[in-house]
DNA sequence: TAGGCCATCTGGTCCT
DNA sequence: AGGACCAGATGGCCTA
C-alpha cells in the first residue's frame, strides 16, 4: 500500500529536480543521510511543489536551530565524563532539575547565610544519567521526575538525585 | 529483533 | 500570500 521510494538511489523520479539533488548532496556533506518519509509521497506540482520544497527547507532549518539551542543547553549543563550525549528529553528534564537545584542553593544560602553551602555544581563522581537510561526503563516514565510546575524534582533531598542521578535520570 | 531516538516530510493552523 | 509553528507519519540508525 505504502509507496516505496529509495531515497539513496535515483530511482525516485517524482521530483527529478536539481534542487532536490543539491539538498541530498548537501545533507550528505553534513554527515547526515536523508531519513524519514520519502519526498514525493504526495504528489504536488508546479507552484505548489515549489512552495512545499521551500517550506520543507524552512522547517529543516527551524529544527536545526532548535537542535543548536539544545546543544547550547547541553554545554552549560554539568558535563559527564565519557558520557554519551543526552537525548533531547533528557536534556530538557535535566535542565529543569538543575535549575531547580540551583534555585534551592540560593534559597538555602539566603536562609542560612553563615552555613556552608552545597556546591551548585556538584562533582559527578559517581553514577550517570545515561548509564541506566538505555537499560530497560524509559526515561519519560521515570518516577522521580516531577512535571508539575509548583513542585520540586526531589522533595526530600538536595543531592545528585535532585538532578536525576542515581535512580534513573529524572 | 524490538524498542528508543532522531531527521525529515507533510498538511493544517495561526500570525504578520 | 507567505512564513512560523505544530503534530503526525515514516523510516534509518543504534543498542540491548
mmCIF file of C-alpha atoms (C1' of nucleotides) in Angstrom:
data_model
loop_
_atom_site.group_PDB
_atom_site.id
_atom_site.type_symbol
_atom_site.label_atom_id
_atom_site.label_comp_id
_atom_site.label_asym_id
_atom_site.label_seq_id
_atom_site.Cartn_x
_atom_site.Cartn_y
_atom_site.Cartn_z
ATOM 1 C CA UNK A 1 0.000 0.000 0.000
ATOM 2 C CA UNK A 2 2.651 2.438 1.048
ATOM 3 C CA UNK A 3 4.627 3.679 -1.883
ATOM 4 C CA UNK A 4 8.251 2.882 -1.530
ATOM 5 C CA UNK A 5 10.883 5.324 -2.622
ATOM 6 C CA UNK A 6 14.501 4.626 -2.293
ATOM 7 C CA UNK A 7 15.995 7.893 -1.212
ATOM 8 C CA UNK A 8 19.507 6.784 -1.655
ATOM 9 C CA UNK A 9 19.034 5.787 -5.192
ATOM 10 C CA UNK A 10 17.958 7.945 -8.040
ATOM 11 C CA UNK A 11 15.025 5.737 -8.764
ATOM 12 C CA UNK A 12 12.559 8.201 -7.349
ATOM 13 C CA UNK A 13 11.611 10.423 -10.213
ATOM 14 C CA UNK A 14 8.707 12.070 -8.519
ATOM 15 C CA UNK A 15 10.909 15.108 -8.107
ATOM 16 C CA UNK A 16 13.613 14.890 -10.672
ATOM 17 C CA UNK A 17 14.914 18.325 -9.792
ATOM 18 C CA UNK A 18 18.360 19.592 -9.279
ATOM 19 C CA UNK A 19 17.450 21.343 -6.045
ATOM 20 C CA UNK A 20 16.438 18.038 -4.609
ATOM 21 C CA UNK A 21 19.700 16.546 -5.664
ATOM 22 C CA UNK A 22 21.583 19.501 -4.268
ATOM 23 C CA UNK A 23 19.832 19.123 -0.973
ATOM 24 C CA UNK A 24 20.714 15.480 -0.985
ATOM 25 C CA UNK A 25 24.351 16.237 -1.658
ATOM 26 C CA UNK A 26 24.377 18.979 0.937
ATOM 27 C CA UNK A 27 22.905 16.722 3.543
ATOM 28 C CA UNK A 28 25.380 14.070 2.658
ATOM 29 C CA UNK A 29 28.161 16.513 3.207
ATOM 30 C CA UNK A 30 26.670 17.335 6.547
ATOM 31 C CA UNK A 31 27.224 13.730 7.554
ATOM 32 C CA UNK A 32 23.529 13.024 7.759
ATOM 33 C CA UNK A 33 21.782 10.923 5.292
ATOM 34 C CA UNK A 34 18.295 11.924 4.423
ATOM 35 C CA UNK A 35 15.909 9.975 6.536
ATOM 36 C CA UNK A 36 12.252 9.754 7.169
ATOM 37 C CA UNK A 37 9.368 9.919 4.812
ATOM 38 C CA UNK A 38 10.284 9.854 1.200
ATOM 39 C CA UNK A 39 9.924 13.060 -0.639
ATOM 40 C CA UNK A 40 7.266 12.773 -3.237
ATOM 41 C CA UNK A 41 4.959 10.538 -1.359
ATOM 42 C CA UNK A 42 2.262 13.055 -2.019
ATOM 43 C CA UNK A 43 2.108 14.482 -5.471
ATOM 44 C CA UNK A 44 2.471 18.183 -5.727
ATOM 45 C CA UNK A 45 3.007 20.127 -8.845
ATOM 46 C CA UNK A 46 4.217 23.461 -10.079
ATOM 47 C CA UNK A 47 3.947 26.433 -7.769
ATOM 48 C CA UNK A 48 2.575 24.306 -5.008
ATOM 49 C CA UNK A 49 5.519 21.992 -5.194
ATOM 50 C CA UNK A 50 7.896 24.897 -5.087
ATOM 51 C CA UNK A 51 6.219 26.246 -2.014
ATOM 52 C CA UNK A 52 6.356 22.854 -0.392
ATOM 53 C CA UNK A 53 10.029 22.490 -1.051
ATOM 54 C CA UNK A 54 10.692 25.923 0.398
ATOM 55 C CA UNK A 55 8.572 25.110 3.411
ATOM 56 C CA UNK A 56 10.493 21.885 3.874
ATOM 57 C CA UNK A 57 13.698 23.849 3.778
ATOM 58 C CA UNK A 58 12.493 26.297 6.376
ATOM 59 C CA UNK A 59 11.238 23.527 8.561
ATOM 60 C CA UNK A 60 14.571 21.784 8.341
ATOM 61 C CA UNK A 61 16.372 24.971 9.304
ATOM 62 C CA UNK A 62 13.957 25.556 12.113
ATOM 63 C CA UNK A 63 14.630 22.129 13.541
ATOM 64 C CA UNK A 64 18.349 22.641 13.121
ATOM 65 C CA UNK A 65 18.074 25.864 15.107
ATOM 66 C CA UNK A 66 16.160 24.038 17.757
ATOM 67 C CA UNK A 67 18.835 21.377 17.916
ATOM 68 C CA UNK A 68 21.535 24.027 18.106
ATOM 69 C CA UNK A 69 19.754 25.543 21.069
ATOM 70 C CA UNK A 70 19.607 22.140 22.682
ATOM 71 C CA UNK A 71 23.323 21.728 22.134
ATOM 72 C CA UNK A 72 23.916 25.079 23.790
ATOM 73 C CA UNK A 73 21.878 23.909 26.703
ATOM 74 C CA UNK A 74 23.873 20.689 26.927
ATOM 75 C CA UNK A 75 27.063 22.721 27.051
ATOM 76 C CA UNK A 76 26.014 24.783 30.063
ATOM 77 C CA UNK A 77 24.770 21.789 31.959
ATOM 78 C CA UNK A 78 27.233 19.896 34.106
ATOM 79 C CA UNK A 79 29.203 17.573 31.923
ATOM 80 C CA UNK A 80 29.640 13.919 32.486
ATOM 81 C CA UNK A 81 32.973 12.326 31.772
ATOM 82 C CA UNK A 82 32.950 9.858 28.929
ATOM 83 C CA UNK A 83 29.246 10.180 28.656
ATOM 84 C CA UNK A 84 27.212 9.949 25.551
ATOM 85 C CA UNK A 85 25.118 12.893 24.550
ATOM 86 C CA UNK A 86 21.935 13.436 26.457
ATOM 87 C CA UNK A 87 18.825 12.904 24.455
ATOM 88 C CA UNK A 88 16.510 15.819 23.849
ATOM 89 C CA UNK A 89 14.055 14.894 26.528
ATOM 90 C CA UNK A 90 16.843 14.116 28.957
ATOM 91 C CA UNK A 91 18.441 17.469 28.285
ATOM 92 C CA UNK A 92 15.229 19.334 28.967
ATOM 93 C CA UNK A 93 14.429 17.416 32.103
ATOM 94 C CA UNK A 94 17.936 17.596 33.402
ATOM 95 C CA UNK A 95 17.989 21.334 32.803
ATOM 96 C CA UNK A 96 14.739 21.665 34.654
ATOM 97 C CA UNK A 97 16.093 19.779 37.636
ATOM 98 C CA UNK A 98 19.386 21.585 37.508
ATOM 99 C CA UNK A 99 17.740 24.976 37.558
ATOM 100 C CA UNK A 100 15.607 23.882 40.423
ATOM 101 C CA UNK A 101 18.646 22.695 42.356
ATOM 102 C CA UNK A 102 20.469 25.949 41.770
ATOM 103 C CA UNK A 103 17.425 27.850 42.958
ATOM 104 C CA UNK A 104 17.421 25.733 46.074
ATOM 105 C CA UNK A 105 21.047 26.527 46.648
ATOM 106 C CA UNK A 106 20.298 30.200 46.541
ATOM 107 C CA UNK A 107 17.282 29.844 48.741
ATOM 108 C CA UNK A 108 19.179 27.877 51.365
ATOM 109 C CA UNK A 109 22.023 30.351 51.244
ATOM 110 C CA UNK A 110 19.572 33.138 51.919
ATOM 111 C CA UNK A 111 18.056 31.279 54.832
ATOM 112 C CA UNK A 112 21.381 30.361 56.405
ATOM 113 C CA UNK A 113 23.914 32.986 55.390
ATOM 114 C CA UNK A 114 26.702 31.569 57.513
ATOM 115 C CA UNK A 115 26.268 27.932 56.802
ATOM 116 C CA UNK A 116 28.498 26.109 54.346
ATOM 117 C CA UNK A 117 26.721 25.531 51.100
ATOM 118 C CA UNK A 118 26.408 22.559 48.880
ATOM 119 C CA UNK A 119 28.100 23.295 45.647
ATOM 120 C CA UNK A 120 25.700 24.295 42.940
ATOM 121 C CA UNK A 121 27.586 22.170 40.508
ATOM 122 C CA UNK A 122 28.481 19.009 42.307
ATOM 123 C CA UNK A 123 31.316 16.879 41.071
ATOM 124 C CA UNK A 124 29.865 13.989 39.166
ATOM 125 C CA UNK A 125 31.937 11.381 40.828
ATOM 126 C CA UNK A 126 29.556 8.531 40.526
ATOM 127 C CA UNK A 127 26.621 7.473 38.523
ATOM 128 C CA UNK A 128 25.496 8.981 35.335
ATOM 129 C CA UNK A 129 22.248 9.909 33.775
ATOM 130 C CA UNK A 130 22.936 7.753 30.835
ATOM 131 C CA UNK A 131 24.170 4.638 32.469
ATOM 132 C CA UNK A 132 20.701 3.485 33.142
ATOM 133 C CA UNK A 133 18.742 5.244 30.526
ATOM 134 C CA UNK A 134 19.159 2.696 27.827
ATOM 135 C CA UNK A 135 18.811 -0.229 30.090
ATOM 136 C CA UNK A 136 15.195 -1.047 30.146
ATOM 137 C CA UNK A 137 13.243 1.683 31.812
ATOM 138 C CA UNK A 138 12.063 4.553 29.752
ATOM 139 C CA UNK A 139 13.221 7.959 30.744
ATOM 140 C CA UNK A 140 9.875 9.523 30.216
ATOM 141 C CA UNK A 141 8.290 7.192 32.684
ATOM 142 C CA UNK A 142 10.848 7.690 35.371
ATOM 143 C CA UNK A 143 9.049 8.155 38.663
ATOM 144 C CA UNK A 144 11.401 10.706 40.121
ATOM 145 C CA UNK A 145 10.703 13.286 37.517
ATOM 146 C CA UNK A 146 8.167 15.844 38.577
ATOM 147 C CA UNK A 147 6.488 17.803 35.884
ATOM 148 C CA UNK A 148 4.095 19.798 37.979
ATOM 149 C CA UNK A 149 5.073 23.463 37.984
ATOM 150 C CA UNK A 150 4.901 24.116 41.680
ATOM 151 C CA UNK A 151 6.813 21.211 42.982
ATOM 152 C CA UNK A 152 10.413 20.256 43.035
ATOM 153 C CA UNK A 153 12.071 17.402 41.229
ATOM 154 C CA UNK A 154 13.153 15.920 44.503
ATOM 155 C CA UNK A 155 11.249 16.983 47.528
ATOM 156 C CA UNK A 156 13.158 15.442 50.358
ATOM 157 C CA UNK A 157 16.759 15.763 49.494
ATOM 158 C CA UNK A 158 19.158 18.051 47.854
ATOM 159 C CA UNK A 159 21.703 15.867 46.246
ATOM 160 C CA UNK A 160 22.741 14.424 42.967
ATOM 161 C CA UNK A 161 19.407 12.741 42.934
ATOM 162 C CA UNK A 162 17.866 16.139 42.586
ATOM 163 C CA UNK A 163 19.436 16.305 39.189
ATOM 164 C CA UNK A 164 18.156 12.929 38.352
ATOM 165 C CA UNK A 165 21.183 10.992 39.313
ATOM 166 C CA UNK A 166 21.203 7.647 40.960
ATOM 167 C CA UNK A 167 17.807 6.158 40.331
ATOM 168 C CA UNK A 168 17.458 6.865 36.681
ATOM 169 C CA UNK A 169 17.806 10.271 35.263
ATOM 170 C CA UNK A 170 14.761 12.127 36.408
ATOM 171 C "C1'" DT B 1 14.777 -8.372 16.521
ATOM 172 C "C1'" DA B 2 12.303 -4.909 19.245
ATOM 173 C "C1'" DG B 3 12.323 -0.529 21.020
ATOM 174 C "C1'" DG B 4 14.142 4.107 21.503
ATOM 175 C "C1'" DC B 5 15.753 8.151 19.359
ATOM 176 C "C1'" DC B 6 16.056 11.047 15.672
ATOM 177 C "C1'" DA B 7 15.692 13.598 10.970
ATOM 178 C "C1'" DT B 8 12.721 14.618 7.546
ATOM 179 C "C1'" DC B 9 8.416 15.331 5.081
ATOM 180 C "C1'" DT B 10 3.818 16.872 5.166
ATOM 181 C "C1'" DG B 11 -0.549 19.334 5.815
ATOM 182 C "C1'" DG B 12 -3.052 22.145 8.961
ATOM 183 C "C1'" DT B 13 -3.420 26.349 11.606
ATOM 184 C "C1'" DC B 14 -2.220 30.818 13.145
ATOM 185 C "C1'" DC B 15 0.048 35.152 12.566
ATOM 186 C "C1'" DT B 16 2.035 39.159 10.096
ATOM 187 C "C1'" DA C 1 0.279 35.362 0.443
ATOM 188 C "C1'" DG C 2 3.857 33.592 2.838
ATOM 189 C "C1'" DG C 3 6.295 32.288 6.990
ATOM 190 C "C1'" DA C 4 6.352 30.116 11.664
ATOM 191 C "C1'" DC C 5 4.822 26.621 14.424
ATOM 192 C "C1'" DC C 6 2.974 22.201 15.338
ATOM 193 C "C1'" DA C 7 1.812 17.294 15.335
ATOM 194 C "C1'" DG C 8 1.516 13.010 12.820
ATOM 195 C "C1'" DA C 9 3.746 9.781 9.788
ATOM 196 C "C1'" DT C 10 7.659 7.460 8.099
ATOM 197 C "C1'" DG C 11 11.889 5.174 8.016
ATOM 198 C "C1'" DG C 12 17.046 4.939 9.258
ATOM 199 C "C1'" DC C 13 20.380 4.062 12.917
ATOM 200 C "C1'" DC C 14 21.757 2.153 17.220
ATOM 201 C "C1'" DT C 15 21.672 -0.658 21.369
ATOM 202 C "C1'" DA C 16 20.211 -4.329 24.486
#
